[in-house]
Amino acid sequence: MSAPRRPSDPSGLERYYVLTGGRSGPGDSASSLDVATLVVSRSDPVPGMQHEHEEIVRRCREPLSVAELGAHLGLPFNILAVLLSDLLDGGRVEARDPIPAHDAGRGPDLALLEEVLSGLERL
């Protein structure tokens, strides 16, 4: 009698469980991440680093948004946020707001919006 076959996991849930060490959400360091947050490496990959961590550090030598990073790695946001939390806690990456702090209170550029509106009206 053979052992019962275990159904395959087409959604990759087991893989995600292993990648995150069973954690379902990011730590405090990554709680403010959203898809527009820019991630930048602060160090090079080190030997023995988890493959996905290494890929994140390598790809983020130039600022890359969380959305772009997730697309490149094929990972859902919540899984990527857990991995980024590990790297943020270790000082391997830095998370930046997509809008510089000195521009945050200014609001949208009205001249640019008027040009866009004018261009749309000409269509």
mmCIF file of N, CA and C in Angstrom:
data_model
loop_
_atom_site.group_PDB
_atom_site.id
_atom_site.type_symbol
_atom_site.label_atom_id
_atom_site.label_comp_id
_atom_site.label_asym_id
_atom_site.label_seq_id
_atom_site.Cartn_x
_atom_site.Cartn_y
_atom_site.Cartn_z
ATOM 1 N N MET A 1 0.841 -1.165 0.000
ATOM 2 C CA MET A 1 0.000 0.000 0.000
ATOM 3 C C MET A 1 0.898 1.245 0.000
ATOM 4 N N SER A 2 0.643 2.147 -0.905
ATOM 5 C CA SER A 2 1.473 3.344 -0.995
ATOM 6 C C SER A 2 0.923 4.449 -0.098
ATOM 7 N N ALA A 3 1.788 5.370 0.228
ATOM 8 C CA ALA A 3 1.379 6.497 1.074
ATOM 9 C C ALA A 3 0.415 7.390 0.293
ATOM 10 N N PRO A 4 -0.550 7.978 0.991
ATOM 11 C CA PRO A 4 -1.491 8.856 0.287
ATOM 12 C C PRO A 4 -0.751 10.045 -0.320
ATOM 13 N N ARG A 5 -1.190 10.413 -1.518
ATOM 14 C CA ARG A 5 -0.570 11.553 -2.190
ATOM 15 C C ARG A 5 -1.100 12.838 -1.594
ATOM 16 N N ARG A 6 -0.198 13.721 -1.386
ATOM 17 C CA ARG A 6 -0.560 15.026 -0.849
ATOM 18 C C ARG A 6 -0.843 15.961 -2.013
ATOM 19 N N PRO A 7 -1.958 16.674 -1.995
ATOM 20 C CA PRO A 7 -2.237 17.568 -3.110
ATOM 21 C C PRO A 7 -1.194 18.678 -3.178
ATOM 22 N N SER A 8 -0.866 19.061 -4.417
ATOM 23 C CA SER A 8 0.105 20.138 -4.570
ATOM 24 C C SER A 8 -0.526 21.460 -4.158
ATOM 25 N N ASP A 9 0.318 22.404 -3.839
ATOM 26 C CA ASP A 9 -0.141 23.712 -3.391
ATOM 27 C C ASP A 9 0.045 24.702 -4.540
ATOM 28 N N PRO A 10 -0.969 24.840 -5.423
ATOM 29 C CA PRO A 10 -0.799 25.668 -6.607
ATOM 30 C C PRO A 10 -0.631 27.151 -6.295
ATOM 31 N N SER A 11 -1.067 27.598 -5.142
ATOM 32 C CA SER A 11 -0.989 29.022 -4.825
ATOM 33 C C SER A 11 0.355 29.418 -4.233
ATOM 34 N N GLY A 12 1.190 28.464 -3.909
ATOM 35 C CA GLY A 12 2.501 28.774 -3.356
ATOM 36 C C GLY A 12 2.467 29.130 -1.878
ATOM 37 N N LEU A 13 1.387 28.796 -1.181
ATOM 38 C CA LEU A 13 1.274 29.181 0.221
ATOM 39 C C LEU A 13 2.370 28.571 1.082
ATOM 40 N N GLU A 14 2.747 27.340 0.782
ATOM 41 C CA GLU A 14 3.829 26.726 1.553
ATOM 42 C C GLU A 14 5.131 27.478 1.331
ATOM 43 N N ARG A 15 5.402 27.865 0.089
ATOM 44 C CA ARG A 15 6.614 28.621 -0.215
ATOM 45 C C ARG A 15 6.615 29.936 0.554
ATOM 46 N N TYR A 16 5.486 30.635 0.556
ATOM 47 C CA TYR A 16 5.398 31.909 1.265
ATOM 48 C C TYR A 16 5.600 31.722 2.761
ATOM 49 N N TYR A 17 5.078 30.635 3.300
ATOM 50 C CA TYR A 17 5.244 30.342 4.722
ATOM 51 C C TYR A 17 6.723 30.174 5.050
ATOM 52 N N VAL A 18 7.439 29.464 4.182
ATOM 53 C CA VAL A 18 8.869 29.242 4.399
ATOM 54 C C VAL A 18 9.637 30.554 4.240
ATOM 55 N N LEU A 19 9.308 31.344 3.206
ATOM 56 C CA LEU A 19 10.003 32.616 2.972
ATOM 57 C C LEU A 19 9.901 33.561 4.156
ATOM 58 N N THR A 20 8.736 33.597 4.775
ATOM 59 C CA THR A 20 8.498 34.553 5.856
ATOM 60 C C THR A 20 8.725 33.951 7.241
ATOM 61 N N GLY A 21 9.098 32.702 7.308
ATOM 62 C CA GLY A 21 9.287 32.054 8.608
ATOM 63 C C GLY A 21 7.979 31.949 9.372
ATOM 64 N N GLY A 22 6.876 31.842 8.643
ATOM 65 C CA GLY A 22 5.560 31.697 9.269
ATOM 66 C C GLY A 22 4.900 33.001 9.677
ATOM 67 N N ARG A 23 5.571 34.118 9.463
ATOM 68 C CA ARG A 23 4.987 35.417 9.831
ATOM 69 C C ARG A 23 3.983 35.856 8.776
ATOM 70 N N SER A 24 2.896 36.454 9.217
ATOM 71 C CA SER A 24 1.849 36.864 8.281
ATOM 72 C C SER A 24 1.843 38.357 7.992
ATOM 73 N N GLY A 25 2.626 39.109 8.736
ATOM 74 C CA GLY A 25 2.665 40.551 8.506
ATOM 75 C C GLY A 25 4.017 41.111 8.882
ATOM 76 N N PRO A 26 4.311 42.297 8.373
ATOM 77 C CA PRO A 26 5.619 42.901 8.641
ATOM 78 C C PRO A 26 5.723 43.398 10.070
ATOM 79 N N GLY A 27 6.948 43.621 10.497
ATOM 80 C CA GLY A 27 7.192 44.198 11.813
ATOM 81 C C GLY A 27 6.932 45.693 11.788
ATOM 82 N N ASP A 28 7.185 46.341 12.906
ATOM 83 C CA ASP A 28 6.934 47.778 13.027
ATOM 84 C C ASP A 28 7.701 48.605 12.005
ATOM 85 N N SER A 29 8.908 48.176 11.656
ATOM 86 C CA SER A 29 9.735 48.954 10.735
ATOM 87 C C SER A 29 9.117 49.059 9.353
ATOM 88 N N ALA A 30 8.280 48.106 8.972
ATOM 89 C CA ALA A 30 7.677 48.112 7.641
ATOM 90 C C ALA A 30 6.186 48.401 7.685
ATOM 91 N N SER A 31 5.662 48.821 8.824
ATOM 92 C CA SER A 31 4.219 49.023 8.935
ATOM 93 C C SER A 31 3.719 50.184 8.087
ATOM 94 N N SER A 32 4.597 51.128 7.728
ATOM 95 C CA SER A 32 4.162 52.272 6.929
ATOM 96 C C SER A 32 4.427 52.085 5.439
ATOM 97 N N LEU A 33 4.874 50.903 5.035
ATOM 98 C CA LEU A 33 5.120 50.649 3.615
ATOM 99 C C LEU A 33 3.822 50.660 2.834
ATOM 100 N N ASP A 34 3.884 51.224 1.632
ATOM 101 C CA ASP A 34 2.783 51.049 0.692
ATOM 102 C C ASP A 34 3.401 50.791 -0.673
ATOM 103 N N VAL A 35 2.603 50.617 -1.703
ATOM 104 C CA VAL A 35 3.130 50.239 -3.008
ATOM 105 C C VAL A 35 3.983 51.320 -3.646
ATOM 106 N N ALA A 36 3.836 52.570 -3.230
ATOM 107 C CA ALA A 36 4.608 53.671 -3.807
ATOM 108 C C ALA A 36 5.895 53.963 -3.044
ATOM 109 N N THR A 37 6.102 53.332 -1.902
ATOM 110 C CA THR A 37 7.316 53.550 -1.116
ATOM 111 C C THR A 37 8.529 53.122 -1.931
ATOM 112 N N LEU A 38 9.562 53.945 -1.923
ATOM 113 C CA LEU A 38 10.796 53.624 -2.625
ATOM 114 C C LEU A 38 11.755 52.907 -1.688
ATOM 115 N N VAL A 39 12.387 51.867 -2.194
ATOM 116 C CA VAL A 39 13.333 51.076 -1.411
ATOM 117 C C VAL A 39 14.709 51.222 -2.057
ATOM 118 N N VAL A 40 15.723 51.472 -1.222
ATOM 119 C CA VAL A 40 17.099 51.646 -1.692
ATOM 120 C C VAL A 40 18.021 50.803 -0.815
ATOM 121 N N SER A 41 18.935 50.090 -1.457
ATOM 122 C CA SER A 41 19.918 49.279 -0.720
ATOM 123 C C SER A 41 20.900 50.171 0.007
ATOM 124 N N ARG A 42 21.289 49.736 1.193
ATOM 125 C CA ARG A 42 22.320 50.446 1.956
ATOM 126 C C ARG A 42 23.586 49.606 2.080
ATOM 127 N N SER A 43 23.550 48.378 1.540
ATOM 128 C CA SER A 43 24.717 47.499 1.590
ATOM 129 C C SER A 43 24.639 46.527 0.419
ATOM 130 N N ASP A 44 25.685 45.759 0.255
ATOM 131 C CA ASP A 44 25.707 44.706 -0.754
ATOM 132 C C ASP A 44 25.182 43.419 -0.128
ATOM 133 N N PRO A 45 24.741 42.467 -0.965
ATOM 134 C CA PRO A 45 24.343 41.165 -0.421
ATOM 135 C C PRO A 45 25.528 40.507 0.285
ATOM 136 N N VAL A 46 25.231 39.727 1.309
ATOM 137 C CA VAL A 46 26.284 39.016 2.040
ATOM 138 C C VAL A 46 26.105 37.513 1.851
ATOM 139 N N PRO A 47 27.199 36.760 1.906
ATOM 140 C CA PRO A 47 27.097 35.306 1.768
ATOM 141 C C PRO A 47 26.165 34.723 2.825
ATOM 142 N N GLY A 48 25.358 33.769 2.408
ATOM 143 C CA GLY A 48 24.442 33.111 3.322
ATOM 144 C C GLY A 48 23.101 33.797 3.466
ATOM 145 N N MET A 49 22.943 34.923 2.814
ATOM 146 C CA MET A 49 21.683 35.662 2.876
ATOM 147 C C MET A 49 20.596 34.882 2.126
ATOM 148 N N GLN A 50 19.384 34.900 2.632
ATOM 149 C CA GLN A 50 18.252 34.266 1.963
ATOM 150 C C GLN A 50 18.161 34.807 0.536
ATOM 151 N N HIS A 51 17.877 33.923 -0.418
ATOM 152 C CA HIS A 51 17.880 34.299 -1.842
ATOM 153 C C HIS A 51 17.004 35.522 -2.133
ATOM 154 N N GLU A 52 15.811 35.554 -1.587
ATOM 155 C CA GLU A 52 14.903 36.680 -1.850
ATOM 156 C C GLU A 52 15.438 37.981 -1.252
ATOM 157 N N HIS A 53 16.033 37.907 -0.080
ATOM 158 C CA HIS A 53 16.666 39.089 0.513
ATOM 159 C C HIS A 53 17.803 39.588 -0.385
ATOM 160 N N GLU A 54 18.591 38.650 -0.874
ATOM 161 C CA GLU A 54 19.699 38.994 -1.768
ATOM 162 C C GLU A 54 19.180 39.674 -3.035
ATOM 163 N N GLU A 55 18.102 39.154 -3.604
ATOM 164 C CA GLU A 55 17.517 39.746 -4.813
ATOM 165 C C GLU A 55 17.011 41.162 -4.549
ATOM 166 N N ILE A 56 16.390 41.374 -3.410
ATOM 167 C CA ILE A 56 15.893 42.708 -3.062
ATOM 168 C C ILE A 56 17.055 43.681 -2.954
ATOM 169 N N VAL A 57 18.088 43.304 -2.240
ATOM 170 C CA VAL A 57 19.253 44.179 -2.061
ATOM 171 C C VAL A 57 19.908 44.471 -3.409
ATOM 172 N N ARG A 58 20.005 43.473 -4.250
ATOM 173 C CA ARG A 58 20.640 43.644 -5.554
ATOM 174 C C ARG A 58 19.806 44.557 -6.461
ATOM 175 N N ARG A 59 18.515 44.345 -6.507
ATOM 176 C CA ARG A 59 17.653 45.127 -7.399
ATOM 177 C C ARG A 59 17.470 46.571 -6.940
ATOM 178 N N CYS A 60 17.661 46.817 -5.667
ATOM 179 C CA CYS A 60 17.389 48.153 -5.123
ATOM 180 C C CYS A 60 18.641 49.013 -5.000
ATOM 181 N N ARG A 61 19.629 48.749 -5.814
ATOM 182 C CA ARG A 61 20.804 49.625 -5.817
ATOM 183 C C ARG A 61 20.388 51.039 -6.217
ATOM 184 N N GLU A 62 19.428 51.125 -7.111
ATOM 185 C CA GLU A 62 18.772 52.387 -7.462
ATOM 186 C C GLU A 62 17.381 52.319 -6.840
ATOM 187 N N PRO A 63 16.793 53.453 -6.459
ATOM 188 C CA PRO A 63 15.464 53.419 -5.834
ATOM 189 C C PRO A 63 14.444 52.675 -6.697
ATOM 190 N N LEU A 64 13.683 51.809 -6.058
ATOM 191 C CA LEU A 64 12.670 51.008 -6.726
ATOM 192 C C LEU A 64 11.445 50.973 -5.838
ATOM 193 N N SER A 65 10.276 51.179 -6.413
ATOM 194 C CA SER A 65 9.054 51.164 -5.605
ATOM 195 C C SER A 65 8.727 49.737 -5.164
ATOM 196 N N VAL A 66 7.981 49.640 -4.097
ATOM 197 C CA VAL A 66 7.562 48.327 -3.587
ATOM 198 C C VAL A 66 6.746 47.596 -4.657
ATOM 199 N N ALA A 67 5.910 48.327 -5.398
ATOM 200 C CA ALA A 67 5.097 47.705 -6.450
ATOM 201 C C ALA A 67 5.985 47.102 -7.542
ATOM 202 N N GLU A 68 6.999 47.859 -7.981
ATOM 203 C CA GLU A 68 7.905 47.355 -9.013
ATOM 204 C C GLU A 68 8.698 46.154 -8.504
ATOM 205 N N LEU A 69 9.146 46.248 -7.286
ATOM 206 C CA LEU A 69 9.914 45.164 -6.682
ATOM 207 C C LEU A 69 9.075 43.895 -6.602
ATOM 208 N N GLY A 70 7.829 44.033 -6.176
ATOM 209 C CA GLY A 70 6.934 42.884 -6.109
ATOM 210 C C GLY A 70 6.701 42.251 -7.473
ATOM 211 N N ALA A 71 6.584 43.088 -8.505
ATOM 212 C CA ALA A 71 6.391 42.576 -9.859
ATOM 213 C C ALA A 71 7.629 41.824 -10.346
ATOM 214 N N HIS A 72 8.811 42.379 -10.082
ATOM 215 C CA HIS A 72 10.047 41.721 -10.500
ATOM 216 C C HIS A 72 10.229 40.375 -9.813
ATOM 217 N N LEU A 73 9.891 40.313 -8.531
ATOM 218 C CA LEU A 73 10.112 39.092 -7.754
ATOM 219 C C LEU A 73 8.924 38.127 -7.800
ATOM 220 N N GLY A 74 7.780 38.599 -8.306
ATOM 221 C CA GLY A 74 6.591 37.743 -8.352
ATOM 222 C C GLY A 74 6.041 37.434 -6.975
ATOM 223 N N LEU A 75 6.116 38.404 -6.067
ATOM 224 C CA LEU A 75 5.650 38.201 -4.695
ATOM 225 C C LEU A 75 4.497 39.138 -4.377
ATOM 226 N N PRO A 76 3.505 38.658 -3.624
ATOM 227 C CA PRO A 76 2.426 39.543 -3.176
ATOM 228 C C PRO A 76 2.944 40.562 -2.164
ATOM 229 N N PHE A 77 2.211 41.661 -2.045
ATOM 230 C CA PHE A 77 2.638 42.764 -1.184
ATOM 231 C C PHE A 77 2.916 42.321 0.245
ATOM 232 N N ASN A 78 2.027 41.549 0.857
ATOM 233 C CA ASN A 78 2.211 41.198 2.271
ATOM 234 C C ASN A 78 3.452 40.339 2.502
ATOM 235 N N ILE A 79 3.783 39.470 1.563
ATOM 236 C CA ILE A 79 4.986 38.643 1.687
ATOM 237 C C ILE A 79 6.227 39.517 1.513
ATOM 238 N N LEU A 80 6.186 40.387 0.507
ATOM 239 C CA LEU A 80 7.303 41.301 0.271
ATOM 240 C C LEU A 80 7.510 42.232 1.464
ATOM 241 N N ALA A 81 6.425 42.685 2.089
ATOM 242 C CA ALA A 81 6.534 43.566 3.254
ATOM 243 C C ALA A 81 7.245 42.870 4.414
ATOM 244 N N VAL A 82 7.006 41.589 4.602
ATOM 245 C CA VAL A 82 7.696 40.837 5.662
ATOM 246 C C VAL A 82 9.186 40.765 5.349
ATOM 247 N N LEU A 83 9.531 40.466 4.096
ATOM 248 C CA LEU A 83 10.939 40.389 3.713
ATOM 249 C C LEU A 83 11.618 41.747 3.841
ATOM 250 N N LEU A 84 10.924 42.805 3.430
ATOM 251 C CA LEU A 84 11.481 44.153 3.566
ATOM 252 C C LEU A 84 11.662 44.536 5.029
ATOM 253 N N SER A 85 10.763 44.086 5.879
ATOM 254 C CA SER A 85 10.878 44.352 7.309
ATOM 255 C C SER A 85 12.172 43.771 7.861
ATOM 256 N N ASP A 86 12.506 42.552 7.433
ATOM 257 C CA ASP A 86 13.764 41.931 7.857
ATOM 258 C C ASP A 86 14.951 42.788 7.445
ATOM 259 N N LEU A 87 14.927 43.249 6.196
ATOM 260 C CA LEU A 87 16.042 44.035 5.665
ATOM 261 C C LEU A 87 16.111 45.420 6.294
ATOM 262 N N LEU A 88 14.961 46.017 6.573
ATOM 263 C CA LEU A 88 14.936 47.323 7.247
ATOM 264 C C LEU A 88 15.498 47.203 8.662
ATOM 265 N N ASP A 89 15.083 46.166 9.376
ATOM 266 C CA ASP A 89 15.572 45.948 10.741
ATOM 267 C C ASP A 89 17.079 45.719 10.770
ATOM 268 N N GLY A 90 17.601 45.062 9.733
ATOM 269 C CA GLY A 90 19.034 44.790 9.661
ATOM 270 C C GLY A 90 19.847 45.926 9.067
ATOM 271 N N GLY A 91 19.186 47.010 8.674
ATOM 272 C CA GLY A 91 19.883 48.153 8.087
ATOM 273 C C GLY A 91 20.397 47.897 6.680
ATOM 274 N N ARG A 92 19.887 46.880 6.015
ATOM 275 C CA ARG A 92 20.338 46.533 4.661
ATOM 276 C C ARG A 92 19.676 47.386 3.590
ATOM 277 N N VAL A 93 18.434 47.865 3.848
ATOM 278 C CA VAL A 93 17.736 48.735 2.912
ATOM 279 C C VAL A 93 17.142 49.914 3.665
ATOM 280 N N GLU A 94 16.754 50.908 2.897
ATOM 281 C CA GLU A 94 16.120 52.105 3.447
ATOM 282 C C GLU A 94 14.821 52.318 2.680
ATOM 283 N N ALA A 95 13.763 52.700 3.383
ATOM 284 C CA ALA A 95 12.480 52.997 2.748
ATOM 285 C C ALA A 95 12.294 54.511 2.724
ATOM 286 N N ARG A 96 11.898 55.020 1.569
ATOM 287 C CA ARG A 96 11.715 56.462 1.409
ATOM 288 C C ARG A 96 10.327 56.754 0.878
ATOM 289 N N ASP A 97 9.762 57.867 1.342
ATOM 290 C CA ASP A 97 8.497 58.327 0.774
ATOM 291 C C ASP A 97 8.737 58.733 -0.669
ATOM 292 N N PRO A 98 7.771 58.481 -1.550
ATOM 293 C CA PRO A 98 7.964 58.867 -2.947
ATOM 294 C C PRO A 98 7.954 60.378 -3.154
ATOM 295 N N ILE A 99 7.373 61.134 -2.229
ATOM 296 C CA ILE A 99 7.339 62.592 -2.307
ATOM 297 C C ILE A 99 8.348 63.120 -1.303
ATOM 298 N N PRO A 100 9.323 63.907 -1.754
ATOM 299 C CA PRO A 100 10.280 64.457 -0.790
ATOM 300 C C PRO A 100 9.577 65.250 0.300
ATOM 301 N N ALA A 101 10.107 65.184 1.509
ATOM 302 C CA ALA A 101 9.461 65.824 2.659
ATOM 303 C C ALA A 101 9.271 67.318 2.457
ATOM 304 N N HIS A 102 10.210 68.009 1.781
ATOM 305 C CA HIS A 102 10.085 69.452 1.610
ATOM 306 C C HIS A 102 8.971 69.821 0.638
ATOM 307 N N ASP A 103 8.489 68.856 -0.181
ATOM 308 C CA ASP A 103 7.398 69.122 -1.125
ATOM 309 C C ASP A 103 6.050 68.613 -0.623
ATOM 310 N N ALA A 104 6.042 67.867 0.470
ATOM 311 C CA ALA A 104 4.826 67.183 0.904
ATOM 312 C C ALA A 104 3.681 68.127 1.222
ATOM 313 N N GLY A 105 3.931 69.289 1.788
ATOM 314 C CA GLY A 105 2.849 70.187 2.166
ATOM 315 C C GLY A 105 2.413 71.137 1.080
ATOM 316 N N ARG A 106 3.106 71.116 -0.047
ATOM 317 C CA ARG A 106 2.820 72.061 -1.106
ATOM 318 C C ARG A 106 1.590 71.739 -1.921
ATOM 319 N N GLY A 107 1.243 70.501 -2.044
ATOM 320 C CA GLY A 107 0.114 70.111 -2.870
ATOM 321 C C GLY A 107 0.532 69.931 -4.312
ATOM 322 N N PRO A 108 -0.455 69.674 -5.207
ATOM 323 C CA PRO A 108 -0.129 69.414 -6.605
ATOM 324 C C PRO A 108 0.341 70.679 -7.326
ATOM 325 N N ASP A 109 1.100 70.483 -8.366
ATOM 326 C CA ASP A 109 1.582 71.587 -9.195
ATOM 327 C C ASP A 109 0.424 72.020 -10.097
ATOM 328 N N LEU A 110 -0.171 73.173 -9.786
ATOM 329 C CA LEU A 110 -1.351 73.639 -10.521
ATOM 330 C C LEU A 110 -1.041 73.930 -11.985
ATOM 331 N N ALA A 111 0.119 74.471 -12.274
ATOM 332 C CA ALA A 111 0.474 74.765 -13.665
ATOM 333 C C ALA A 111 0.516 73.475 -14.484
ATOM 334 N N LEU A 112 1.095 72.427 -13.919
ATOM 335 C CA LEU A 112 1.161 71.150 -14.617
ATOM 336 C C LEU A 112 -0.239 70.577 -14.827
ATOM 337 N N LEU A 113 -1.082 70.654 -13.809
ATOM 338 C CA LEU A 113 -2.449 70.148 -13.941
ATOM 339 C C LEU A 113 -3.221 70.914 -15.008
ATOM 340 N N GLU A 114 -3.016 72.232 -15.085
ATOM 341 C CA GLU A 114 -3.691 73.027 -16.110
ATOM 342 C C GLU A 114 -3.223 72.654 -17.506
ATOM 343 N N GLU A 115 -1.924 72.367 -17.674
ATOM 344 C CA GLU A 115 -1.409 71.937 -18.969
ATOM 345 C C GLU A 115 -2.002 70.593 -19.368
ATOM 346 N N VAL A 116 -2.108 69.687 -18.432
ATOM 347 C CA VAL A 116 -2.700 68.379 -18.714
ATOM 348 C C VAL A 116 -4.159 68.542 -19.112
ATOM 349 N N LEU A 117 -4.904 69.365 -18.376
ATOM 350 C CA LEU A 117 -6.308 69.599 -18.691
ATOM 351 C C LEU A 117 -6.455 70.223 -20.091
ATOM 352 N N SER A 118 -5.602 71.176 -20.388
ATOM 353 C CA SER A 118 -5.645 71.824 -21.695
ATOM 354 C C SER A 118 -5.376 70.799 -22.809
ATOM 355 N N GLY A 119 -4.394 69.962 -22.594
ATOM 356 C CA GLY A 119 -4.088 68.911 -23.582
ATOM 357 C C GLY A 119 -5.243 67.933 -23.754
ATOM 358 N N LEU A 120 -5.896 67.580 -22.697
ATOM 359 C CA LEU A 120 -7.041 66.672 -22.791
ATOM 360 C C LEU A 120 -8.207 67.327 -23.516
ATOM 361 N N GLU A 121 -8.421 68.606 -23.291
ATOM 362 C CA GLU A 121 -9.504 69.302 -23.967
ATOM 363 C C GLU A 121 -9.268 69.394 -25.465
ATOM 364 N N ARG A 122 -7.999 69.455 -25.892
ATOM 365 C CA ARG A 122 -7.685 69.521 -27.317
ATOM 366 C C ARG A 122 -7.913 68.193 -28.019
ATOM 367 N N LEU A 123 -7.997 67.124 -27.291
ATOM 368 C CA LEU A 123 -8.229 65.809 -27.901
ATOM 369 C C LEU A 123 -9.623 65.736 -28.362
#
